PDB file of C-alpha atoms and ligand atoms in Angstrom:
ATOM      1  CA  MET A   1      20.740 -18.598  19.356  1.00  0.00           C
ATOM      2  CA  ASN A   2      18.211 -18.714  22.132  1.00  0.00           C
ATOM      3  CA  LEU A   3      14.048 -19.320  21.755  1.00  0.00           C
ATOM      4  CA  THR A   4      11.448 -18.535  24.162  1.00  0.00           C
ATOM      5  CA  ILE A   5       7.771 -19.435  23.763  1.00  0.00           C
ATOM      6  CA  GLU A   6       5.113 -17.641  26.255  1.00  0.00           C
ATOM      7  CA  LYS A   7       1.694 -19.326  26.506  1.00  0.00           C
ATOM      8  CA  LEU A   8       1.646 -20.753  23.001  1.00  0.00           C
ATOM      9  CA  ALA A   9      -1.323 -21.678  21.653  1.00  0.00           C
ATOM     10  CA  LYS A  10      -2.886 -23.567  18.475  1.00  0.00           C
ATOM     11  CA  GLU A  11      -6.783 -24.383  17.919  1.00  0.00           C
ATOM     12  CA  TYR A  12      -7.227 -25.919  14.752  1.00  0.00           C
ATOM     13  CA  THR A  13     -10.422 -24.845  13.016  1.00  0.00           C
ATOM     14  CA  THR A  14     -12.887 -28.329  11.321  1.00  0.00           C
ATOM     15  CA  LYS A  15     -15.902 -29.689   9.801  1.00  0.00           C
ATOM     16  CA  ASP A  16     -16.202 -30.920  12.886  1.00  0.00           C
ATOM     17  CA  GLY A  17     -15.925 -27.608  15.624  1.00  0.00           C
ATOM     18  CA  LYS A  18     -11.681 -26.257  16.869  1.00  0.00           C
ATOM     19  CA  VAL A  19      -9.548 -28.568  18.826  1.00  0.00           C
ATOM     20  CA  ASN A  20      -6.551 -27.660  20.929  1.00  0.00           C
ATOM     21  CA  ALA A  21      -4.066 -29.509  19.763  1.00  0.00           C
ATOM     22  CA  ILE A  22      -2.091 -27.423  22.370  1.00  0.00           C
ATOM     23  CA  ASN A  23      -2.343 -24.590  25.593  1.00  0.00           C
ATOM     24  CA  ASN A  24      -0.205 -22.292  27.680  1.00  0.00           C
ATOM     25  CA  ILE A  25       3.118 -23.472  26.304  1.00  0.00           C
ATOM     26  CA  ASN A  26       6.130 -22.404  28.141  1.00  0.00           C
ATOM     27  CA  LEU A  27       9.284 -22.932  27.359  1.00  0.00           C
ATOM     28  CA  VAL A  28      12.813 -21.761  27.464  1.00  0.00           C
ATOM     29  CA  ILE A  29      15.082 -23.152  24.570  1.00  0.00           C
ATOM     30  CA  ASN A  30      19.710 -22.504  24.484  1.00  0.00           C
ATOM     31  CA  LYS A  31      22.079 -23.053  22.096  1.00  0.00           C
ATOM     32  CA  SER A  32      23.621 -26.102  22.368  1.00  0.00           C
ATOM     33  CA  ASP A  33      20.379 -28.117  24.297  1.00  0.00           C
ATOM     34  CA  PHE A  34      18.417 -31.340  21.944  1.00  0.00           C
ATOM     35  CA  VAL A  35      15.136 -30.725  23.472  1.00  0.00           C
ATOM     36  CA  THR A  36      13.417 -34.072  23.124  1.00  0.00           C
ATOM     37  CA  ILE A  37       9.801 -33.982  22.924  1.00  0.00           C
ATOM     38  CA  THR A  38       7.509 -37.033  23.681  1.00  0.00           C
ATOM     39  CA  GLY A  39       3.840 -38.086  23.599  1.00  0.00           C
ATOM     40  CA  PRO A  40       0.992 -40.185  23.116  1.00  0.00           C
ATOM     41  CA  SER A  41      -0.294 -39.526  18.929  1.00  0.00           C
ATOM     42  CA  GLY A  42      -1.848 -36.889  18.851  1.00  0.00           C
ATOM     43  CA  SER A  43      -0.742 -34.926  21.735  1.00  0.00           C
ATOM     44  CA  GLY A  44       0.719 -32.671  19.805  1.00  0.00           C
ATOM     45  CA  LYS A  45       3.969 -33.297  18.835  1.00  0.00           C
ATOM     46  CA  SER A  46       4.753 -32.227  15.645  1.00  0.00           C
ATOM     47  CA  THR A  47       1.909 -28.824  15.778  1.00  0.00           C
ATOM     48  CA  LEU A  48       4.322 -27.154  18.635  1.00  0.00           C
ATOM     49  CA  LEU A  49       7.874 -27.970  16.522  1.00  0.00           C
ATOM     50  CA  LEU A  50       6.127 -26.650  13.417  1.00  0.00           C
ATOM     51  CA  SER A  51       5.088 -23.861  15.154  1.00  0.00           C
ATOM     52  CA  LEU A  52       8.059 -22.827  16.931  1.00  0.00           C
ATOM     53  CA  PHE A  53       8.947 -21.129  12.653  1.00  0.00           C
ATOM     54  CA  GLY A  54       5.781 -20.219  11.677  1.00  0.00           C
ATOM     55  CA  LEU A  55       4.922 -23.763   9.422  1.00  0.00           C
ATOM     56  CA  ILE A  56       1.831 -24.030  11.540  1.00  0.00           C
ATOM     57  CA  LYS A  57       0.650 -20.202  12.804  1.00  0.00           C
ATOM     58  CA  PRO A  58      -0.053 -19.912  16.105  1.00  0.00           C
ATOM     59  CA  SER A  59      -3.457 -19.262  17.315  1.00  0.00           C
ATOM     60  CA  SER A  60      -2.127 -16.998  20.193  1.00  0.00           C
ATOM     61  CA  GLY A  61       1.519 -16.495  22.342  1.00  0.00           C
ATOM     62  CA  LYS A  62       4.410 -15.305  22.309  1.00  0.00           C
ATOM     63  CA  ILE A  63       7.574 -16.506  20.197  1.00  0.00           C
ATOM     64  CA  PHE A  64      11.198 -14.758  20.739  1.00  0.00           C
ATOM     65  CA  PHE A  65      14.330 -16.479  18.596  1.00  0.00           C
ATOM     66  CA  ASP A  66      17.700 -14.348  20.234  1.00  0.00           C
ATOM     67  CA  ASP A  67      15.340 -11.984  21.791  1.00  0.00           C
ATOM     68  CA  LYS A  68      13.555 -10.662  19.199  1.00  0.00           C
ATOM     69  CA  ARG A  69       9.430 -11.698  18.904  1.00  0.00           C
ATOM     70  CA  ILE A  70       8.626 -14.242  15.445  1.00  0.00           C
ATOM     71  CA  ASP A  71       4.860 -14.460  15.642  1.00  0.00           C
ATOM     72  CA  ASN A  72       3.509 -11.064  14.875  1.00  0.00           C
ATOM     73  CA  ILE A  73       6.417 -10.943  12.007  1.00  0.00           C
ATOM     74  CA  SER A  74       5.006 -11.289   8.190  1.00  0.00           C
ATOM     75  CA  ASP A  75       5.457 -14.241   6.233  1.00  0.00           C
ATOM     76  CA  SER A  76       7.949 -13.323   4.401  1.00  0.00           C
ATOM     77  CA  ALA A  77      10.451 -13.105   7.292  1.00  0.00           C
ATOM     78  CA  LEU A  78       9.198 -15.866   8.544  1.00  0.00           C
ATOM     79  CA  ALA A  79      10.434 -17.676   5.537  1.00  0.00           C
ATOM     80  CA  LYS A  80      13.807 -15.670   5.300  1.00  0.00           C
ATOM     81  CA  ILE A  81      14.631 -16.710   9.194  1.00  0.00           C
ATOM     82  CA  ARG A  82      13.754 -20.044   8.514  1.00  0.00           C
ATOM     83  CA  LYS A  83      15.974 -20.122   4.785  1.00  0.00           C
ATOM     84  CA  ASN A  84      18.899 -18.987   7.137  1.00  0.00           C
ATOM     85  CA  HIS A  85      18.615 -20.336  10.933  1.00  0.00           C
ATOM     86  CA  ILE A  86      16.658 -23.403  10.444  1.00  0.00           C
ATOM     87  CA  GLY A  87      17.076 -26.827   9.008  1.00  0.00           C
ATOM     88  CA  PHE A  88      14.375 -29.226   9.100  1.00  0.00           C
ATOM     89  CA  ILE A  89      13.869 -32.893   9.436  1.00  0.00           C
ATOM     90  CA  MET A  90      10.799 -34.936   8.748  1.00  0.00           C
ATOM     91  CA  GLN A  91       9.426 -38.425   8.697  1.00  0.00           C
ATOM     92  CA  ASN A  92       9.012 -39.285   6.014  1.00  0.00           C
ATOM     93  CA  PHE A  93      12.376 -37.259   4.579  1.00  0.00           C
ATOM     94  CA  ALA A  94      10.875 -35.308   2.074  1.00  0.00           C
ATOM     95  CA  LEU A  95      13.942 -36.138  -0.944  1.00  0.00           C
ATOM     96  CA  ILE A  96      13.002 -34.752  -4.132  1.00  0.00           C
ATOM     97  CA  PRO A  97      12.557 -38.252  -6.009  1.00  0.00           C
ATOM     98  CA  TYR A  98      14.194 -36.841  -9.868  1.00  0.00           C
ATOM     99  CA  LEU A  99      17.199 -35.327  -8.181  1.00  0.00           C
ATOM    100  CA  THR A 100      20.310 -37.024  -7.006  1.00  0.00           C
ATOM    101  CA  THR A 101      21.759 -37.092  -3.643  1.00  0.00           C
ATOM    102  CA  VAL A 102      23.860 -34.317  -4.085  1.00  0.00           C
ATOM    103  CA  GLN A 103      21.197 -31.931  -5.741  1.00  0.00           C
ATOM    104  CA  ASN A 104      18.487 -32.905  -3.109  1.00  0.00           C
ATOM    105  CA  VAL A 105      21.515 -31.234  -0.510  1.00  0.00           C
ATOM    106  CA  MET A 106      21.914 -28.178  -2.839  1.00  0.00           C
ATOM    107  CA  ILE A 107      17.939 -27.303  -2.147  1.00  0.00           C
ATOM    108  CA  PRO A 108      18.757 -24.963   0.753  1.00  0.00           C
ATOM    109  CA  LEU A 109      21.778 -23.062  -1.221  1.00  0.00           C
ATOM    110  CA  SER A 110      19.427 -23.064  -4.382  1.00  0.00           C
ATOM    111  CA  LEU A 111      17.473 -21.112  -2.204  1.00  0.00           C
ATOM    112  CA  LEU A 112      19.305 -18.644  -0.518  1.00  0.00           C
ATOM    113  CA  GLY A 113      21.384 -17.637  -4.023  1.00  0.00           C
ATOM    114  CA  VAL A 114      25.143 -19.839  -3.531  1.00  0.00           C
ATOM    115  CA  ASN A 115      26.660 -20.229  -6.081  1.00  0.00           C
ATOM    116  CA  LYS A 116      26.873 -22.621  -8.420  1.00  0.00           C
ATOM    117  CA  SER A 117      30.690 -24.105  -8.124  1.00  0.00           C
ATOM    118  CA  GLU A 118      30.310 -23.934  -4.185  1.00  0.00           C
ATOM    119  CA  GLN A 119      26.895 -25.054  -3.555  1.00  0.00           C
ATOM    120  CA  ILE A 120      28.147 -28.398  -5.060  1.00  0.00           C
ATOM    121  CA  LYS A 121      31.273 -27.908  -2.691  1.00  0.00           C
ATOM    122  CA  ARG A 122      29.461 -27.784   0.365  1.00  0.00           C
ATOM    123  CA  ALA A 123      26.147 -30.334  -0.783  1.00  0.00           C
ATOM    124  CA  THR A 124      30.180 -32.480  -1.320  1.00  0.00           C
ATOM    125  CA  GLU A 125      31.214 -31.781   2.079  1.00  0.00           C
ATOM    126  CA  VAL A 126      28.387 -32.624   4.567  1.00  0.00           C
ATOM    127  CA  LEU A 127      27.573 -35.355   2.221  1.00  0.00           C
ATOM    128  CA  GLU A 128      31.341 -36.922   3.352  1.00  0.00           C
ATOM    129  CA  PHE A 129      30.778 -35.557   6.776  1.00  0.00           C
ATOM    130  CA  VAL A 130      27.665 -38.436   6.645  1.00  0.00           C
ATOM    131  CA  GLY A 131      28.968 -41.704   5.273  1.00  0.00           C
ATOM    132  CA  LEU A 132      27.468 -40.837   1.735  1.00  0.00           C
ATOM    133  CA  LYS A 133      30.516 -39.308  -0.328  1.00  0.00           C
ATOM    134  CA  ASN A 134      30.021 -41.926  -2.778  1.00  0.00           C
ATOM    135  CA  ARG A 135      27.046 -42.255  -2.916  1.00  0.00           C
ATOM    136  CA  LEU A 136      27.026 -39.154  -4.649  1.00  0.00           C
ATOM    137  CA  ASN A 137      25.207 -38.961  -8.124  1.00  0.00           C
ATOM    138  CA  HIS A 138      22.355 -41.856  -6.760  1.00  0.00           C
ATOM    139  CA  LEU A 139      18.227 -40.510  -7.077  1.00  0.00           C
ATOM    140  CA  PRO A 140      16.218 -41.467  -3.704  1.00  0.00           C
ATOM    141  CA  ARG A 141      14.853 -45.243  -5.223  1.00  0.00           C
ATOM    142  CA  GLN A 142      18.624 -45.885  -5.266  1.00  0.00           C
ATOM    143  CA  LEU A 143      19.685 -45.262  -2.269  1.00  0.00           C
ATOM    144  CA  SER A 144      19.059 -47.422   1.384  1.00  0.00           C
ATOM    145  CA  ILE A 145      16.380 -45.496   4.212  1.00  0.00           C
ATOM    146  CA  GLY A 146      19.031 -45.418   6.092  1.00  0.00           C
ATOM    147  CA  GLN A 147      21.244 -42.912   3.278  1.00  0.00           C
ATOM    148  CA  GLN A 148      18.078 -41.680   2.115  1.00  0.00           C
ATOM    149  CA  GLN A 149      17.622 -40.292   6.040  1.00  0.00           C
ATOM    150  CA  ARG A 150      21.234 -39.289   6.215  1.00  0.00           C
ATOM    151  CA  VAL A 151      20.401 -37.339   2.363  1.00  0.00           C
ATOM    152  CA  ALA A 152      17.542 -35.610   4.702  1.00  0.00           C
ATOM    153  CA  ILE A 153      19.895 -35.340   7.423  1.00  0.00           C
ATOM    154  CA  ALA A 154      23.535 -34.083   4.926  1.00  0.00           C
ATOM    155  CA  ARG A 155      20.128 -31.587   3.440  1.00  0.00           C
ATOM    156  CA  ALA A 156      19.309 -30.112   6.518  1.00  0.00           C
ATOM    157  CA  LEU A 157      22.939 -29.474   7.686  1.00  0.00           C
ATOM    158  CA  VAL A 158      24.692 -27.306   4.852  1.00  0.00           C
ATOM    159  CA  HIS A 159      23.328 -24.074   5.011  1.00  0.00           C
ATOM    160  CA  ASN A 160      25.444 -24.278   8.967  1.00  0.00           C
ATOM    161  CA  PRO A 161      22.105 -23.816  10.432  1.00  0.00           C
ATOM    162  CA  SER A 162      21.036 -22.828  14.041  1.00  0.00           C
ATOM    163  CA  VAL A 163      18.851 -25.219  14.552  1.00  0.00           C
ATOM    164  CA  ILE A 164      17.496 -28.089  13.676  1.00  0.00           C
ATOM    165  CA  LEU A 165      13.802 -29.271  13.964  1.00  0.00           C
ATOM    166  CA  ALA A 166      13.150 -33.300  13.316  1.00  0.00           C
ATOM    167  CA  ASP A 167       9.948 -34.583  13.855  1.00  0.00           C
ATOM    168  CA  GLU A 168      10.652 -38.535  14.769  1.00  0.00           C
ATOM    169  CA  PRO A 169      13.427 -39.193  12.232  1.00  0.00           C
ATOM    170  CA  THR A 170      14.436 -41.759  13.027  1.00  0.00           C
ATOM    171  CA  GLY A 171      10.685 -43.124  13.223  1.00  0.00           C
ATOM    172  CA  ASN A 172      10.838 -45.769   9.731  1.00  0.00           C
ATOM    173  CA  LEU A 173      14.682 -47.127  10.812  1.00  0.00           C
ATOM    174  CA  ASP A 174      15.530 -49.995  12.178  1.00  0.00           C
ATOM    175  CA  PRO A 175      17.086 -49.514  16.688  1.00  0.00           C
ATOM    176  CA  ALA A 176      20.516 -50.375  14.551  1.00  0.00           C
ATOM    177  CA  LEU A 177      19.522 -46.642  12.096  1.00  0.00           C
ATOM    178  CA  SER A 178      18.165 -45.502  14.385  1.00  0.00           C
ATOM    179  CA  LEU A 179      20.762 -45.292  16.573  1.00  0.00           C
ATOM    180  CA  GLU A 180      23.259 -44.155  14.254  1.00  0.00           C
ATOM    181  CA  ILE A 181      20.621 -40.995  13.241  1.00  0.00           C
ATOM    182  CA  LEU A 182      20.026 -40.649  16.533  1.00  0.00           C
ATOM    183  CA  ASP A 183      24.933 -40.503  17.622  1.00  0.00           C
ATOM    184  CA  PHE A 184      24.511 -38.528  14.279  1.00  0.00           C
ATOM    185  CA  LEU A 185      22.528 -35.860  15.263  1.00  0.00           C
ATOM    186  CA  LYS A 186      23.861 -36.071  18.788  1.00  0.00           C
ATOM    187  CA  LYS A 187      27.652 -35.411  16.772  1.00  0.00           C
ATOM    188  CA  ILE A 188      25.634 -32.646  15.567  1.00  0.00           C
ATOM    189  CA  ASN A 189      24.918 -31.032  18.416  1.00  0.00           C
ATOM    190  CA  THR A 190      27.807 -31.362  20.421  1.00  0.00           C
ATOM    191  CA  GLU A 191      30.308 -30.358  17.771  1.00  0.00           C
ATOM    192  CA  LYS A 192      28.705 -27.628  15.672  1.00  0.00           C
ATOM    193  CA  GLY A 193      26.544 -26.466  18.979  1.00  0.00           C
ATOM    194  CA  ILE A 194      24.046 -27.179  16.614  1.00  0.00           C
ATOM    195  CA  THR A 195      20.121 -27.183  18.495  1.00  0.00           C
ATOM    196  CA  VAL A 196      18.393 -29.728  18.004  1.00  0.00           C
ATOM    197  CA  ILE A 197      14.442 -30.061  18.820  1.00  0.00           C
ATOM    198  CA  MET A 198      13.485 -33.444  18.578  1.00  0.00           C
ATOM    199  CA  VAL A 199      10.309 -35.550  17.920  1.00  0.00           C
ATOM    200  CA  THR A 200      10.403 -38.880  19.487  1.00  0.00           C
ATOM    201  CA  HIS A 201       8.323 -41.655  20.514  1.00  0.00           C
ATOM    202  CA  SER A 202      11.531 -43.897  21.542  1.00  0.00           C
ATOM    203  CA  PRO A 203      11.905 -44.061  24.436  1.00  0.00           C
ATOM    204  CA  THR A 204      15.691 -44.764  23.718  1.00  0.00           C
ATOM    205  CA  ALA A 205      15.412 -41.825  20.971  1.00  0.00           C
ATOM    206  CA  ALA A 206      14.185 -39.530  24.155  1.00  0.00           C
ATOM    207  CA  GLU A 207      17.112 -40.170  26.454  1.00  0.00           C
ATOM    208  CA  TYR A 208      19.467 -37.707  23.929  1.00  0.00           C
ATOM    209  CA  GLY A 209      18.156 -35.177  25.243  1.00  0.00           C
ATOM    210  CA  ASN A 210      19.857 -32.413  28.093  1.00  0.00           C
ATOM    211  CA  LYS A 211      16.156 -31.195  27.844  1.00  0.00           C
ATOM    212  CA  LYS A 212      13.442 -33.868  27.653  1.00  0.00           C
ATOM    213  CA  ILE A 213       9.857 -32.534  26.924  1.00  0.00           C
ATOM    214  CA  LYS A 214       7.177 -34.587  27.346  1.00  0.00           C
ATOM    215  CA  LEU A 215       3.049 -34.167  25.920  1.00  0.00           C
ATOM    216  CA  ASN A 216      -0.794 -34.826  27.156  1.00  0.00           C
ATOM    217  CA  ASN A 217      -3.501 -33.222  25.162  1.00  0.00           C
ATOM    218  CA  GLY A 218      -1.633 -30.084  24.287  1.00  0.00           C
ATOM    219  CA  GLU A 219      -0.422 -28.739  27.824  1.00  0.00           C
ATOM    220  CA  LEU A 220       3.121 -29.480  28.831  1.00  0.00           C
ATOM    221  CA  VAL A 221       3.934 -32.927  32.106  1.00  0.00           C
ATOM    222  CA  ASN A 222       6.646 -32.410  34.555  1.00  0.00           C
TER     223      ASN A 222
HETATM  224  N1  ATP B   1      -4.801 -29.696   9.847  1.00  0.00           N
HETATM  225  C1  ATP B   1      -5.526 -29.841  11.208  1.00  0.00           C
HETATM  226  N2  ATP B   1      -6.533 -29.182  10.525  1.00  0.00           N
HETATM  227  C2  ATP B   1      -7.479 -30.318  11.830  1.00  0.00           C
HETATM  228  N3  ATP B   1      -6.785 -30.664  13.257  1.00  0.00           N
HETATM  229  C3  ATP B   1      -5.380 -30.639  13.272  1.00  0.00           C
HETATM  230  C4  ATP B   1      -4.861 -30.642  11.841  1.00  0.00           C
HETATM  231  N4  ATP B   1      -3.492 -31.252  12.501  1.00  0.00           N
HETATM  232  C5  ATP B   1      -3.771 -31.776  13.434  1.00  0.00           C
HETATM  233  N5  ATP B   1      -4.824 -31.551  14.289  1.00  0.00           N
HETATM  234  C6  ATP B   1      -4.903 -32.366  15.749  1.00  0.00           C
HETATM  235  O1  ATP B   1      -4.226 -32.218  16.674  1.00  0.00           O
HETATM  236  C7  ATP B   1      -4.266 -32.519  17.535  1.00  0.00           C
HETATM  237  C8  ATP B   1      -2.778 -32.817  16.926  1.00  0.00           C
HETATM  238  O2  ATP B   1      -1.583 -33.204  16.850  1.00  0.00           O
HETATM  239  P1  ATP B   1      -0.246 -32.800  15.884  1.00  0.00           P
HETATM  240  O3  ATP B   1      -0.733 -34.101  15.129  1.00  0.00           O
HETATM  241  O4  ATP B   1       0.587 -32.071  16.283  1.00  0.00           O
HETATM  242  O5  ATP B   1      -0.324 -34.647  16.755  1.00  0.00           O
HETATM  243  P2  ATP B   1       1.207 -34.950  17.332  1.00  0.00           P
HETATM  244  O6  ATP B   1       1.941 -35.228  19.081  1.00  0.00           O
HETATM  245  O7  ATP B   1       2.801 -35.123  16.652  1.00  0.00           O
HETATM  246  O8  ATP B   1       0.606 -37.010  17.061  1.00  0.00           O
HETATM  247  P3  ATP B   1       1.940 -38.347  15.797  1.00  0.00           P
HETATM  248  O9  ATP B   1       2.607 -38.398  17.373  1.00  0.00           O
HETATM  249  O10 ATP B   1       0.710 -38.955  15.510  1.00  0.00           O
HETATM  250  O11 ATP B   1       2.392 -38.067  14.876  1.00  0.00           O
HETATM  251  C9  ATP B   1      -4.888 -34.474  17.159  1.00  0.00           C
HETATM  252  O12 ATP B   1      -6.022 -34.181  18.174  1.00  0.00           O
HETATM  253  C10 ATP B   1      -5.110 -33.887  15.352  1.00  0.00           C
HETATM  254  O13 ATP B   1      -6.295 -34.019  15.625  1.00  0.00           O
HETATM  255 MG1   MG B   2       3.277 -35.860  15.193  1.00  0.00          MG
END
């Protein structure tokens, strides 16, 4: 997988006027890169991350995914790419409260039309990988915060994505747990060759990147 971003910009329009959230972003991300994105609050980190695969529509610029232009394709074509190739880990985990651990992790496979017994098998395998084999039938509220975060990671991994996008995946965790989650992401990155693109406030977390990107006021800084 290869992601090339050319002159990407996003301008939000609000009642108070326009906000240039990101400006003139140029970037090349290769397979197995671990990219970290840091910068002050409001510098455009989440906007950049969510723009990459169309969860936010960029205002201008080009994005190429494996040399195919994806910034100007239809919403359904983009959704198909996300479903097949992308795993998301959000800061608040976004687990479904009334679904069990294994059911939460089955969601991406269900969207891909995988049959039920295969969904259960693959969800169970990946939950084993994140150390939650004995928590398959718990609800999110019956899990610790770190366990909930690992469920979110398992869900992001279960369909073997080529890219994982993570927005502050350790934002709510204590230092020990943060390191555990970061080590997981590193393991996924090196053992499975999955590209990781991670927004973080933490300098320690940023050190996990082989490519460290800094944003200020919507622009890349060195
Ligand atoms: N939906 C929106 N409508 C209007 N303005 C927005 C919207 N989302 C973000 N912004 C503005 O765009 C800028 C960049 O926001 P963004 O969420 O990308 O920052 P961030 O770097 O992720 O910040 P944080 O570290 O606080 O999460 C901010 O000034 C923000 O107020
Ligand atoms: Mg953000």
